[in-house]
Short mmCIF file of C-alpha atoms in Angstrom, two decimals:
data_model
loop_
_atom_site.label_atom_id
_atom_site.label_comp_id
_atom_site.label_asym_id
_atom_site.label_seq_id
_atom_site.Cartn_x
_atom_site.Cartn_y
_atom_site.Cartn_z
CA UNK A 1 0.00 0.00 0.00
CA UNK A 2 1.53 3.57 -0.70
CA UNK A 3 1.25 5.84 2.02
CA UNK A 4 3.41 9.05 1.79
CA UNK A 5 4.01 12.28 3.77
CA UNK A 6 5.43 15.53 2.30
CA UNK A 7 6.46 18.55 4.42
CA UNK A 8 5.33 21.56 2.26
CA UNK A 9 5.53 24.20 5.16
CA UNK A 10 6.73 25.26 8.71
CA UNK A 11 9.45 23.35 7.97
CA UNK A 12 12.41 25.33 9.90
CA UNK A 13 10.34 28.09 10.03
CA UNK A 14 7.21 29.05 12.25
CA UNK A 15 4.67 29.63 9.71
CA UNK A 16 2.73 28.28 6.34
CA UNK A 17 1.71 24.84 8.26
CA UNK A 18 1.36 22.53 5.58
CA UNK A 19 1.89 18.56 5.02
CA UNK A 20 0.38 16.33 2.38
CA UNK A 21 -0.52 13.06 2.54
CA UNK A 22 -0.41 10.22 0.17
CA UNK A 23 -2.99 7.40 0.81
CA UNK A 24 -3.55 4.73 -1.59
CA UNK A 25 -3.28 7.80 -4.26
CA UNK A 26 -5.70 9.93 -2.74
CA UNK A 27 -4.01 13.19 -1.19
CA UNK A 28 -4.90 14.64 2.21
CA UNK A 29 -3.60 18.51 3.32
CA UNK A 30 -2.77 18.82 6.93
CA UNK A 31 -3.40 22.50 7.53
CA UNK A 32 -3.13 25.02 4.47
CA UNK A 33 -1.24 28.36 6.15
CA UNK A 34 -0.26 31.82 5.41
CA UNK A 35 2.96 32.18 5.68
CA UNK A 36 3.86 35.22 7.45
CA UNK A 37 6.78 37.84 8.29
CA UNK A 38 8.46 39.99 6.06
CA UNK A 39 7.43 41.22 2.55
CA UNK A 40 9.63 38.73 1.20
CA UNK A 41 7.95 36.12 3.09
CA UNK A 42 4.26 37.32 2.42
CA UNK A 43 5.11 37.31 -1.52
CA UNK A 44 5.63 33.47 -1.40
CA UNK A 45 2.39 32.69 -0.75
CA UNK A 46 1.77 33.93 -4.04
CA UNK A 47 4.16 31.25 -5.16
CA UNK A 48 2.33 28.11 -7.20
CA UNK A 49 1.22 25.26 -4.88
CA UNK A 50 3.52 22.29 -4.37
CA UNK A 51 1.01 19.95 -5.60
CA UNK A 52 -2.04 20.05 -7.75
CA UNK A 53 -5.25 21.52 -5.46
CA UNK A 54 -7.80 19.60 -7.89
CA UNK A 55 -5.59 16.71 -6.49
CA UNK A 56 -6.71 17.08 -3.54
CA UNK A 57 -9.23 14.82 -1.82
CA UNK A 58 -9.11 16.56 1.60
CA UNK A 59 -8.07 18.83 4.46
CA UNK A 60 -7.95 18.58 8.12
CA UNK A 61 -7.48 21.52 9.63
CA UNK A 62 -5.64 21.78 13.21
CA UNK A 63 -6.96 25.17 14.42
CA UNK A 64 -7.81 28.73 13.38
CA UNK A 65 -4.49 30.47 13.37
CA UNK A 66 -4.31 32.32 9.89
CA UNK A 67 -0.40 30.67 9.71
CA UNK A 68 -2.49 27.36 9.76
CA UNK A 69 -6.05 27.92 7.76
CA UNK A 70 -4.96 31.24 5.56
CA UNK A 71 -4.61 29.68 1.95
CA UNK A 72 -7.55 27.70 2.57
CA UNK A 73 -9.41 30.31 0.26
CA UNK A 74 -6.62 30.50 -2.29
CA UNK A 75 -6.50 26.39 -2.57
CA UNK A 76 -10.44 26.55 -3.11
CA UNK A 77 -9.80 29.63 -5.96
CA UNK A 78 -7.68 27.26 -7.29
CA UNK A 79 -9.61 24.02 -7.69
CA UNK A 80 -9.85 22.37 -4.56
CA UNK A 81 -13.83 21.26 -3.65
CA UNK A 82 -13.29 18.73 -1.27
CA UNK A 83 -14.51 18.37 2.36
CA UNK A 84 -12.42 20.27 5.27
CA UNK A 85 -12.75 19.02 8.38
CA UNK A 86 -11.66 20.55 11.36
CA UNK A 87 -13.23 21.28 15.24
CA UNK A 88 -16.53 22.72 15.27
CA UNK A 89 -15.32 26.33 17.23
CA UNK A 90 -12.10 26.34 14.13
CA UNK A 91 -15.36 26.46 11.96
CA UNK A 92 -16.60 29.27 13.57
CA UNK A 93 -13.31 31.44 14.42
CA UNK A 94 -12.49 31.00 10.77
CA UNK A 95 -15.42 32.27 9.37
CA UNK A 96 -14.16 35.69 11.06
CA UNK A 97 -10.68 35.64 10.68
CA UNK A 98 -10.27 34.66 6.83
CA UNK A 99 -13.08 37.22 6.11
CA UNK A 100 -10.48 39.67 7.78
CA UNK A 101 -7.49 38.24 5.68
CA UNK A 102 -9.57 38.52 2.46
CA UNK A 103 -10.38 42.16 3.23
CA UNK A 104 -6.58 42.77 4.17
CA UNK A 105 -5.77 40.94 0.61
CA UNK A 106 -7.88 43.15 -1.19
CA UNK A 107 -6.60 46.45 0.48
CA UNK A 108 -3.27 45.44 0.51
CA UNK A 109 -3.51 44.56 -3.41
CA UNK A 110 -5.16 48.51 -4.00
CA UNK A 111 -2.59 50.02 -2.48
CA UNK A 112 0.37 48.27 -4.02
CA UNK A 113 -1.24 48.33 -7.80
CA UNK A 114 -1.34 52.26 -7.24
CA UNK A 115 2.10 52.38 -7.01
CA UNK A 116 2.42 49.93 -9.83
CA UNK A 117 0.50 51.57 -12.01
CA UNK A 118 3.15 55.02 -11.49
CA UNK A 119 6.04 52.60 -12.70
CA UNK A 120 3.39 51.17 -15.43
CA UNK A 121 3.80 47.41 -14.19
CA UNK A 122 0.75 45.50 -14.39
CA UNK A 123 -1.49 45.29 -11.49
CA UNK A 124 -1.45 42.92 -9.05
CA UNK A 125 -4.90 40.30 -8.01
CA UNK A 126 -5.68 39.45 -4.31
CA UNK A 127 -4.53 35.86 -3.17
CA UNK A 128 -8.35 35.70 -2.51
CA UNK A 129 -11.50 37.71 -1.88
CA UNK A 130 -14.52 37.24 0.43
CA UNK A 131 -15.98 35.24 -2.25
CA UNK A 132 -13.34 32.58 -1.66
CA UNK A 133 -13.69 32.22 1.84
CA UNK A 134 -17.83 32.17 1.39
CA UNK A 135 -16.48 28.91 -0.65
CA UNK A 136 -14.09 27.34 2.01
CA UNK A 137 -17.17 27.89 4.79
CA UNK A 138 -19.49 25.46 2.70
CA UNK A 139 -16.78 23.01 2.50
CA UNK A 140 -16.02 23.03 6.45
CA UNK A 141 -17.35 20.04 7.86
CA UNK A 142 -17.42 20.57 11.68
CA UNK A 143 -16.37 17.44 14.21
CA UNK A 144 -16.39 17.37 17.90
CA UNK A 145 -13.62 16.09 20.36
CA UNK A 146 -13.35 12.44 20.41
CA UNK A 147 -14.92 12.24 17.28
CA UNK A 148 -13.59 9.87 14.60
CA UNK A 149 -14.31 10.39 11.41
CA UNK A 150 -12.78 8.71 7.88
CA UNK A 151 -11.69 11.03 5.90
CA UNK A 152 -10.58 8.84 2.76
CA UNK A 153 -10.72 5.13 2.87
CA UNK A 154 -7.72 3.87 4.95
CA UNK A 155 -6.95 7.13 6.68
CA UNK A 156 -9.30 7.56 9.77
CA UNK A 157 -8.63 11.11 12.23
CA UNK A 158 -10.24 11.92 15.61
CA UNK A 159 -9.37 15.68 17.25
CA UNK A 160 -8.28 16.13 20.35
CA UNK A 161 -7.75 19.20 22.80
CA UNK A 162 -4.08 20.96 21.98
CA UNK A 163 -5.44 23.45 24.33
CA UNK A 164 -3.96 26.66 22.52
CA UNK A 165 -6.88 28.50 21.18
CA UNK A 166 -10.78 27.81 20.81
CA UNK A 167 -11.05 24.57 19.06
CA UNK A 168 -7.66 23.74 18.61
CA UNK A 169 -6.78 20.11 17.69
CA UNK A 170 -3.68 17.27 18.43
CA UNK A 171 -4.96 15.40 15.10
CA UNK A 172 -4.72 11.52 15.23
CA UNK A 173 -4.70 9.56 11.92
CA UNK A 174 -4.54 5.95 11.46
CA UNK A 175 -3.49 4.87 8.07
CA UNK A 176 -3.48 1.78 6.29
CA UNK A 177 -5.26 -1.55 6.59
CA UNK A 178 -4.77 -4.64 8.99
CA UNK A 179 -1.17 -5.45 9.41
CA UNK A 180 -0.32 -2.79 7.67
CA UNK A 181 -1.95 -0.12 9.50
CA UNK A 182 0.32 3.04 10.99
CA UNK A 183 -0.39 5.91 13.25
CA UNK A 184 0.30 9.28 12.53
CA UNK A 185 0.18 11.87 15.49
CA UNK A 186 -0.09 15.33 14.46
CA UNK A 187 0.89 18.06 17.28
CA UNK A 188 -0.89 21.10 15.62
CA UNK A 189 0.29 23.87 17.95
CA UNK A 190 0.24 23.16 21.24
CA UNK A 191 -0.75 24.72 24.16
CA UNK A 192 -0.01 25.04 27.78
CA UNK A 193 -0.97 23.08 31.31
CA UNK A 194 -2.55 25.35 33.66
CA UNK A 195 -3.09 28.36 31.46
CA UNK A 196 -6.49 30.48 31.79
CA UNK A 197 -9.79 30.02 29.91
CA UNK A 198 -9.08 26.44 27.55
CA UNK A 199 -8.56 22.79 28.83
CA UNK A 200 -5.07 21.78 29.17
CA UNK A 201 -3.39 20.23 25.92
CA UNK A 202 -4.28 16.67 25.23
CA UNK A 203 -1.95 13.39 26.19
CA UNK A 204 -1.77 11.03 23.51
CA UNK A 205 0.54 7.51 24.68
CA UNK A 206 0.07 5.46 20.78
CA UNK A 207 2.35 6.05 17.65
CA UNK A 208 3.93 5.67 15.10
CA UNK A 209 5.06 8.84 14.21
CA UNK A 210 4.81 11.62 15.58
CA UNK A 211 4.93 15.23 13.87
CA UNK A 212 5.51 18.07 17.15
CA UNK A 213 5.86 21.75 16.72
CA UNK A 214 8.90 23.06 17.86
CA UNK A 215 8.04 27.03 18.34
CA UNK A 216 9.67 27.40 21.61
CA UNK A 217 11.97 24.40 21.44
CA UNK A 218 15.00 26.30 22.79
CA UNK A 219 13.52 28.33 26.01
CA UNK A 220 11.85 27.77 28.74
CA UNK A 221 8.75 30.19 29.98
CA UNK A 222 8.74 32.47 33.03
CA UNK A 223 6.34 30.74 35.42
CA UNK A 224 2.46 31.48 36.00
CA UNK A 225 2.85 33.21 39.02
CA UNK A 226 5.92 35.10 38.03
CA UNK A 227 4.38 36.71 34.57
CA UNK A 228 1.32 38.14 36.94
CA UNK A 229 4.16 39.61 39.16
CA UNK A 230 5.80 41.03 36.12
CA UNK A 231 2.54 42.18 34.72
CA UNK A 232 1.50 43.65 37.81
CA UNK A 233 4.60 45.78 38.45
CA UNK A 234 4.55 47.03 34.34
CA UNK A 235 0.92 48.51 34.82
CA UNK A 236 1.46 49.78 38.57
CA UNK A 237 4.35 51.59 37.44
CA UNK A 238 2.75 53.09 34.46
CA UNK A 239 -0.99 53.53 36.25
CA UNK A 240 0.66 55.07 38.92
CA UNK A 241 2.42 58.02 36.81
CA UNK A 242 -0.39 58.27 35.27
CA UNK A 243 0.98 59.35 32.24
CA UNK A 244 1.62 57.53 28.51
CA UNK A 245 -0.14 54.88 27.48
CA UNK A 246 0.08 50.72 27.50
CA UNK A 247 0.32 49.11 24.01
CA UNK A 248 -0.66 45.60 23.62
CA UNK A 249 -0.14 43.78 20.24
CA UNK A 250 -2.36 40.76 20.59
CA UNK A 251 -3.49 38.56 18.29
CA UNK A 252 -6.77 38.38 18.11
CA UNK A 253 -8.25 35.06 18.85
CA UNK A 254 -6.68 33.41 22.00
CA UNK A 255 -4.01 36.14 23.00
CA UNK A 256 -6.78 38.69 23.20
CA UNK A 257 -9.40 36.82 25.22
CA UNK A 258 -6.62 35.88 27.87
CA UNK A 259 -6.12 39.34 28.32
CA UNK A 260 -9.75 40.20 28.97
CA UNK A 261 -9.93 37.30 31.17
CA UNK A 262 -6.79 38.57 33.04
CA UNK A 263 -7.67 42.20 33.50
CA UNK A 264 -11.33 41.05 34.89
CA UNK A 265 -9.64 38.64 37.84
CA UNK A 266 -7.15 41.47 38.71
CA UNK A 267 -8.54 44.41 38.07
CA UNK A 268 -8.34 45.49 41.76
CA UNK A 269 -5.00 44.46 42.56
CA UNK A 270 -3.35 45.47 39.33
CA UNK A 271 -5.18 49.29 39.83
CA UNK A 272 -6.68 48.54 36.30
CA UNK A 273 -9.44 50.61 37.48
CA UNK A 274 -8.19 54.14 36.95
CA UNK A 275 -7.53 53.04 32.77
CA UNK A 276 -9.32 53.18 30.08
CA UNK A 277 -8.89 49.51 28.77
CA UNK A 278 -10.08 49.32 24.84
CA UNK A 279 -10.42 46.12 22.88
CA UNK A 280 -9.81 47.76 19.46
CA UNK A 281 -10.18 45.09 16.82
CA UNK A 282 -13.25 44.05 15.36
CA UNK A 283 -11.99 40.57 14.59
CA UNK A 284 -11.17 40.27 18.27
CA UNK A 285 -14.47 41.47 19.44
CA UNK A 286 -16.48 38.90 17.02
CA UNK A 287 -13.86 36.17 18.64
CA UNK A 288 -14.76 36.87 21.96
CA UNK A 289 -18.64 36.60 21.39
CA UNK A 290 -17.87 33.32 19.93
CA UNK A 291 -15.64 32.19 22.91
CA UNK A 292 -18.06 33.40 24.79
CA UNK A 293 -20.92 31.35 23.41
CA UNK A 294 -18.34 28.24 23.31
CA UNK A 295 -18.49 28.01 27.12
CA UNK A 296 -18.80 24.46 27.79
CA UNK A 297 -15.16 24.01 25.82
CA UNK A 298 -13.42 26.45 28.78
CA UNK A 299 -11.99 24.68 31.67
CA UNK A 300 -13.71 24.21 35.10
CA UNK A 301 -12.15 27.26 36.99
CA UNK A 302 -13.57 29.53 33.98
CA UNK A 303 -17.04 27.85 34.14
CA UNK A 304 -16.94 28.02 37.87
CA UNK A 305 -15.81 31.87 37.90
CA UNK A 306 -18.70 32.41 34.81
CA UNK A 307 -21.10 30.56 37.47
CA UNK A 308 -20.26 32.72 40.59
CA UNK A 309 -21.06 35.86 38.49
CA UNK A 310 -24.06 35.34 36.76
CA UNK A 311 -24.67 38.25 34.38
CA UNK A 312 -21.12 39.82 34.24
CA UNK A 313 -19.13 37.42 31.78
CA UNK A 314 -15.21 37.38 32.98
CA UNK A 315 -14.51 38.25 28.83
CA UNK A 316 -17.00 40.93 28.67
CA UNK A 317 -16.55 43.71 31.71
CA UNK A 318 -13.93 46.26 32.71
CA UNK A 319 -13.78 46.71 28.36
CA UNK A 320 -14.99 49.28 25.50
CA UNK A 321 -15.04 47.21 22.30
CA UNK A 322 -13.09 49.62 19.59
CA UNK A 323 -15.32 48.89 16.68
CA UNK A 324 -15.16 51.56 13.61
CA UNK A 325 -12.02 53.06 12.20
CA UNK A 326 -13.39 56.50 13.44
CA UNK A 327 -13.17 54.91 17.04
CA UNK A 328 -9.99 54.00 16.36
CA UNK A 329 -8.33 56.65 15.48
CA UNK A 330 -9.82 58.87 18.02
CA UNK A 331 -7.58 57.16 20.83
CA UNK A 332 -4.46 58.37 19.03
CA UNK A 333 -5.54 61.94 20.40
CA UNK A 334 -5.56 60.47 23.90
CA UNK A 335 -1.49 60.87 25.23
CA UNK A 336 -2.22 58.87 28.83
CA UNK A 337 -4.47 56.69 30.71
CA UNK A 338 -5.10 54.08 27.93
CA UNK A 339 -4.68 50.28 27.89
CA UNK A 340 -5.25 49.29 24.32
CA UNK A 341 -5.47 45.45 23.15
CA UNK A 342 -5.09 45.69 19.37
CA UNK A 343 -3.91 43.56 16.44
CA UNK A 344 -2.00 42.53 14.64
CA UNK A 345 -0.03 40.35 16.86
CA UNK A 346 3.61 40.81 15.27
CA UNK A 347 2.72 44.06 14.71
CA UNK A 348 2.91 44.07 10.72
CA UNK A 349 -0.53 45.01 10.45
CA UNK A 350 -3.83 46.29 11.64
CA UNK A 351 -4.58 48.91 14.17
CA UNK A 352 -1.64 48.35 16.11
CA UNK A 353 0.50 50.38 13.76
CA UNK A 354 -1.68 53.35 14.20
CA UNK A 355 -0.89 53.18 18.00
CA UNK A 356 2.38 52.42 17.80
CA UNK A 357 2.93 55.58 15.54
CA UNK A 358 1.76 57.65 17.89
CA UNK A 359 3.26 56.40 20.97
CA UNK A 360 6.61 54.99 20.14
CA UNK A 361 8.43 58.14 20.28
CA UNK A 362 7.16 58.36 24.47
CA UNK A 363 9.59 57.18 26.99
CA UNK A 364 6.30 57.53 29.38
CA UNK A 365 4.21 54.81 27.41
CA UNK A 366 4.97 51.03 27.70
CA UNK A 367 4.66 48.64 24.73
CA UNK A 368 4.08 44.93 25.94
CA UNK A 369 5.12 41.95 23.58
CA UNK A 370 3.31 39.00 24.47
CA UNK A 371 3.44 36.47 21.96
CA UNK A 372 5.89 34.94 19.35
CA UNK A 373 7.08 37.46 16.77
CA UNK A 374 8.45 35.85 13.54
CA UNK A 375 12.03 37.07 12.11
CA UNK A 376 11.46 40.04 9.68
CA UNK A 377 7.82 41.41 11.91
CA UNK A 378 7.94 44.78 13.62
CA UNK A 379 7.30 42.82 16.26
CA UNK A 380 10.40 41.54 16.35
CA UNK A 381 12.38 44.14 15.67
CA UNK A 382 11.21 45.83 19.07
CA UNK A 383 11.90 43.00 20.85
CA UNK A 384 15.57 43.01 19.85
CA UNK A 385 16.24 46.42 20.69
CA UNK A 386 15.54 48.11 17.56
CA UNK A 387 15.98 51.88 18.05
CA UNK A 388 13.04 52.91 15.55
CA UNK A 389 10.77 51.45 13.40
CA UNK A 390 9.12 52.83 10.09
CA UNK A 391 5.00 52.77 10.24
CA UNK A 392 2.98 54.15 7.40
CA UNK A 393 6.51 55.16 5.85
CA UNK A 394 7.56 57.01 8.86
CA UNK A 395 10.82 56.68 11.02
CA UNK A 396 9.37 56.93 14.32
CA UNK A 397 12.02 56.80 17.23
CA UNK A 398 11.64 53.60 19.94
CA UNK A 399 11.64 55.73 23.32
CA UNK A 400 8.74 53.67 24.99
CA UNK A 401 9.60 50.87 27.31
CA UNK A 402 9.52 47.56 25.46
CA UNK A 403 8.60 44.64 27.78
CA UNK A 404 8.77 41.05 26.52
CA UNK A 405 6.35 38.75 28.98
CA UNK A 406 7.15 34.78 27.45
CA UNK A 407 4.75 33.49 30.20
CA UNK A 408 0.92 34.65 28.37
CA UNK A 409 2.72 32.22 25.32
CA UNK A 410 -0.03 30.24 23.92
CA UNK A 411 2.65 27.87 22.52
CA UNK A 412 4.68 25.14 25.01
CA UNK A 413 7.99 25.84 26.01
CA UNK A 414 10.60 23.27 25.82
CA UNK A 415 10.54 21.26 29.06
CA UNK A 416 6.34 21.48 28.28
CA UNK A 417 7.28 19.74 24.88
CA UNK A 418 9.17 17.18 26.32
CA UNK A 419 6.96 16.87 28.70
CA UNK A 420 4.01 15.91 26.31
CA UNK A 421 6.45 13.77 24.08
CA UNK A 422 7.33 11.31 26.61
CA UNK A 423 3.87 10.57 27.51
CA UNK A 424 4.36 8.18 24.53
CA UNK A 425 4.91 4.24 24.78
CA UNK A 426 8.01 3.35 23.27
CA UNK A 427 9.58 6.82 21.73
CA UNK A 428 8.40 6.53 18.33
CA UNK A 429 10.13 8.43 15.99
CA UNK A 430 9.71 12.36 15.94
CA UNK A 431 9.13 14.69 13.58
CA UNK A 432 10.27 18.87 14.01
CA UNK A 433 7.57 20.99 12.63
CA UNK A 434 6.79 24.87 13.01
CA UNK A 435 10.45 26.32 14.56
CA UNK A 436 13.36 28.48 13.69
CA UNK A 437 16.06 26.25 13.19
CA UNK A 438 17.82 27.53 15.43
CA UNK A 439 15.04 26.43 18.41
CA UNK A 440 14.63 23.18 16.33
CA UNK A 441 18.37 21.83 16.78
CA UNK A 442 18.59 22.68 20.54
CA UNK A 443 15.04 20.75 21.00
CA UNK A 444 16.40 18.11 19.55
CA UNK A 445 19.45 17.54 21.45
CA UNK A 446 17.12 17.80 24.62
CA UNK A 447 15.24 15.14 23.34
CA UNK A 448 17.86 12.84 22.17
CA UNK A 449 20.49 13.30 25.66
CA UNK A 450 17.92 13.45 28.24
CA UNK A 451 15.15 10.58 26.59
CA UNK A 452 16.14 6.67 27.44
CA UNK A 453 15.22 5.01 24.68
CA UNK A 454 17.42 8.65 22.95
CA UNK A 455 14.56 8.48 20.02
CA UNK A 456 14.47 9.17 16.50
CA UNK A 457 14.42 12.70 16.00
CA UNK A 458 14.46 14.71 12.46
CA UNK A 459 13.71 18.35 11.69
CA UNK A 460 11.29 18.14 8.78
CA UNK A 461 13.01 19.98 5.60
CA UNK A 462 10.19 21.74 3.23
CA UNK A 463 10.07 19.19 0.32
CA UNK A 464 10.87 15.91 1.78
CA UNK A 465 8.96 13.10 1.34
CA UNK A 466 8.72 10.41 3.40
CA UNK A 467 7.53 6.75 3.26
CA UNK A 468 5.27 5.63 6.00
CA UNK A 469 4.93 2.20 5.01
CA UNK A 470 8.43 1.77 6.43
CA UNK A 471 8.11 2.96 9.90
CA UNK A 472 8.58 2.54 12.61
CA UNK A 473 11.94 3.13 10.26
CA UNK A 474 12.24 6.50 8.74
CA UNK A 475 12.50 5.94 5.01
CA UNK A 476 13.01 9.45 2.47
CA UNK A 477 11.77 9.27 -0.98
CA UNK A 478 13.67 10.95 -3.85
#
């Protein structure tokens, strides 16, 4: 029986999630992401797909996260009409956030062909438009937890709880018939034990194979109870001066609901009371209201904080929801007593440029980084000390504080990957998926000094093929 995998994305880098199946000829797409970054980066999802999207028979789709779902309308644009299935909240967040990208694709495309059109170059289409992603949303079919479903014959997948955002999935797959019959465990991005709002990732003890992300293979996050400190002393410092604002880039769906969830438990204590704390993201607002009607997927302290407060949902109060672009930019004429939660996350788009543009240049204003920033993002940049930053083709100076807090991660650190690799029987071979290199080598010599069995670890490179009829020996394919 032929049964194949190719790694056609986050392979030694953090974004584009996407690996391809072979079953028996009929070709399965795990994830279908953007990839993200730079410009350099974002032009090569123009680039042709890898394979033939006609070709394909299906997708399962590990969670929301446009660096995991964001070509999903560009592989239906180009042929692709078979079923995607994917957790019944990814169906939901998705609807919202590739209607965002599609709008972004369409801007972005109007404002580059104006400058094409002065250097008489021909214009430029949109990956996709809203039309696309109208598409992908019939095709979506929705699964619960537990659930197993066939997807093709011989290839079988049931979702379980990675416990980073809303409906994110570990995604099981067994392959193959009788004797012959493999398991394929697919990380997706995984989140953290003990984190607020969501269920703590999933422990899976059968494989074969096993594909992990590697994000944060090469650090270790600040404990719980040491990133409250640290938050607590950033906005008591600030609050207390009362002058500049707070900056949060956040992405919107997870990052931005832990936030809300955060500021309601400690508004007292953390003096959030004197602030004006603004949500300003419309994608983030719809993704709250649909956390917020996902309730019974939060874990019990949530439900049981939700119970004891009937009428005042934890995601909801101590907020004004930033809707219209007027809204928006109306805070930019406010210099002090501001906490604004705004997108993008790696702040290379939305209305977080705005606010960084206008409060940058304050040593009294405090910029918080709170999630993984890509090489080549603003994001970055201000995390490794860059002295300014251009926005809207401005050089603004970096005189706010920067502050980077690892703990609110959404992603496992290393000893949490380790941790939720060695719940497996037997070390069955490993896979590196979605990390820097960099992360992805010091992971793996973790895993390979410190594990009895040491097992067999490779970081995936984009465009290898691999034959999993052999395992549990790893055999490439030319």
């Amino acid at each position: 029986m032929q049964m194949t995998l190719s790694f056609l994305g986050a392979a030694q880098e953090v974004t584009g999630s996407c690996h391809l199946l072979n079953i028996q000829g009929r070709e399965v797409l795990l994830d279908c992401g953007m990839i993200q970054g730079g410009k350099s980066d974002a032009l090569r999802n123009h680039e042709p797909f890898a394979f033939d999207p006609k070709a394909i028979h299906a997708v399962v789709l590990s969670h929301a996260h446009i660096d995991h779902s964001g070509r999903l309308p560009l592989l239906v644009k180009s042929g692709f009409s078979g079923p995607i299935y994917t957790h019944k909240a990814t169906v939901e967040l998705c609807e919202v956030m590739l209607k965002d990208a599609a709008m972004l694709q369409v801007r972005d495309v109007e404002r580059l062909n104006k400058k094409r059109l002065k250097n008489h170059l021909e214009p430029l289409e949109p990956l996709f438009d809203e039309t696309d992603v109208d598409q992908v949303i019939q095709q979506f079919v929705p699964l619960e937890y537990g659930q197993h479903q066939q997807i093709v014959p011989s290839l079988t997948a049931c979702l379980s709880d990675a416990g980073h955002i809303l409906g994110s999935a570990i995604v099981e797959l067994w392959m193959g018939e009788a004797d012959e019959r493999k398991k394929l465990v697919f990380s997706g991005d995984l989140g953290r034990a003990g984190m607020p709002i969501l269920d703590d990732p999933s422990l899976i003890s059968e494989a074969d194979l096993v594909l992990m992300e590697s994000t944060y293979g090469d650090r270790l996050h600040r404990s719980w109870q040491a990133t409250l400190e640290e938050l607590k002393a950033i906005f008591s410092t600030t609050i207390r001066s009362s002058r500049g604002n707070i900056l949060l880039p956040a992405f919107s769906v997870g990052r931005a609901q832990e936030l809300l969830y955060l500021f309601h438990l400690y508004a007292k204590e953390w003096e959030l009371s004197k602030w004006r704390i603004c949500l300003d993201s419309p994608m983030a607002i719809k993704a709250t209201q649909i956390y917020v009607a996902n309730y019974q997927l939060m874990d019990e302290d949530f439900k049981r904080f939700t119970r004891m407060s009937p009428g005042k949902h934890p995601l909801l109060s101590n907020v004004d929801f930033i809707d219209t672009t007027q809204e928006s930019m109306e805070l930019n004429a406010i210099h002090q007593g501001l906490i604004i939660i705004a997108g993008s996350g790696m702040c290379n788009g939305g209305r977080i440029r705005s606010h960084l543009e206008h409060n940058l240049a304050n040593p009294q204003s405090d910029v918080i980084i709170c999630g993984f920033q890509a090489l080549g993002t603003p994001g970055r940049l201000l995390v490794d000390g860059a002295e300014s930053l251009t926005i809207h083709g401005n050089s603004i100076n970096v005189a706010a504080r920067i502050h980077t807090v690892g703990g609110l991660s959404a992603h496992a650190d290393q000893q949490e990957l380790l941790h939720w690799y060695r719940q497996f029987k037997s070390a069955p071979p490993l896979i590196l998926v979605h990390g820097e290199i960099e992360a992805q080598k010091i992971l793996l010599s973790k895993l390979t000094q410190e594990q009895s069995p040491a097992p067999h670890v490779v970081i995936a490179e984009r465009g290898d093929t691999l034959d999993l009829t052999a395992l549990p020996e790893l055999v490439w394919l030319p």
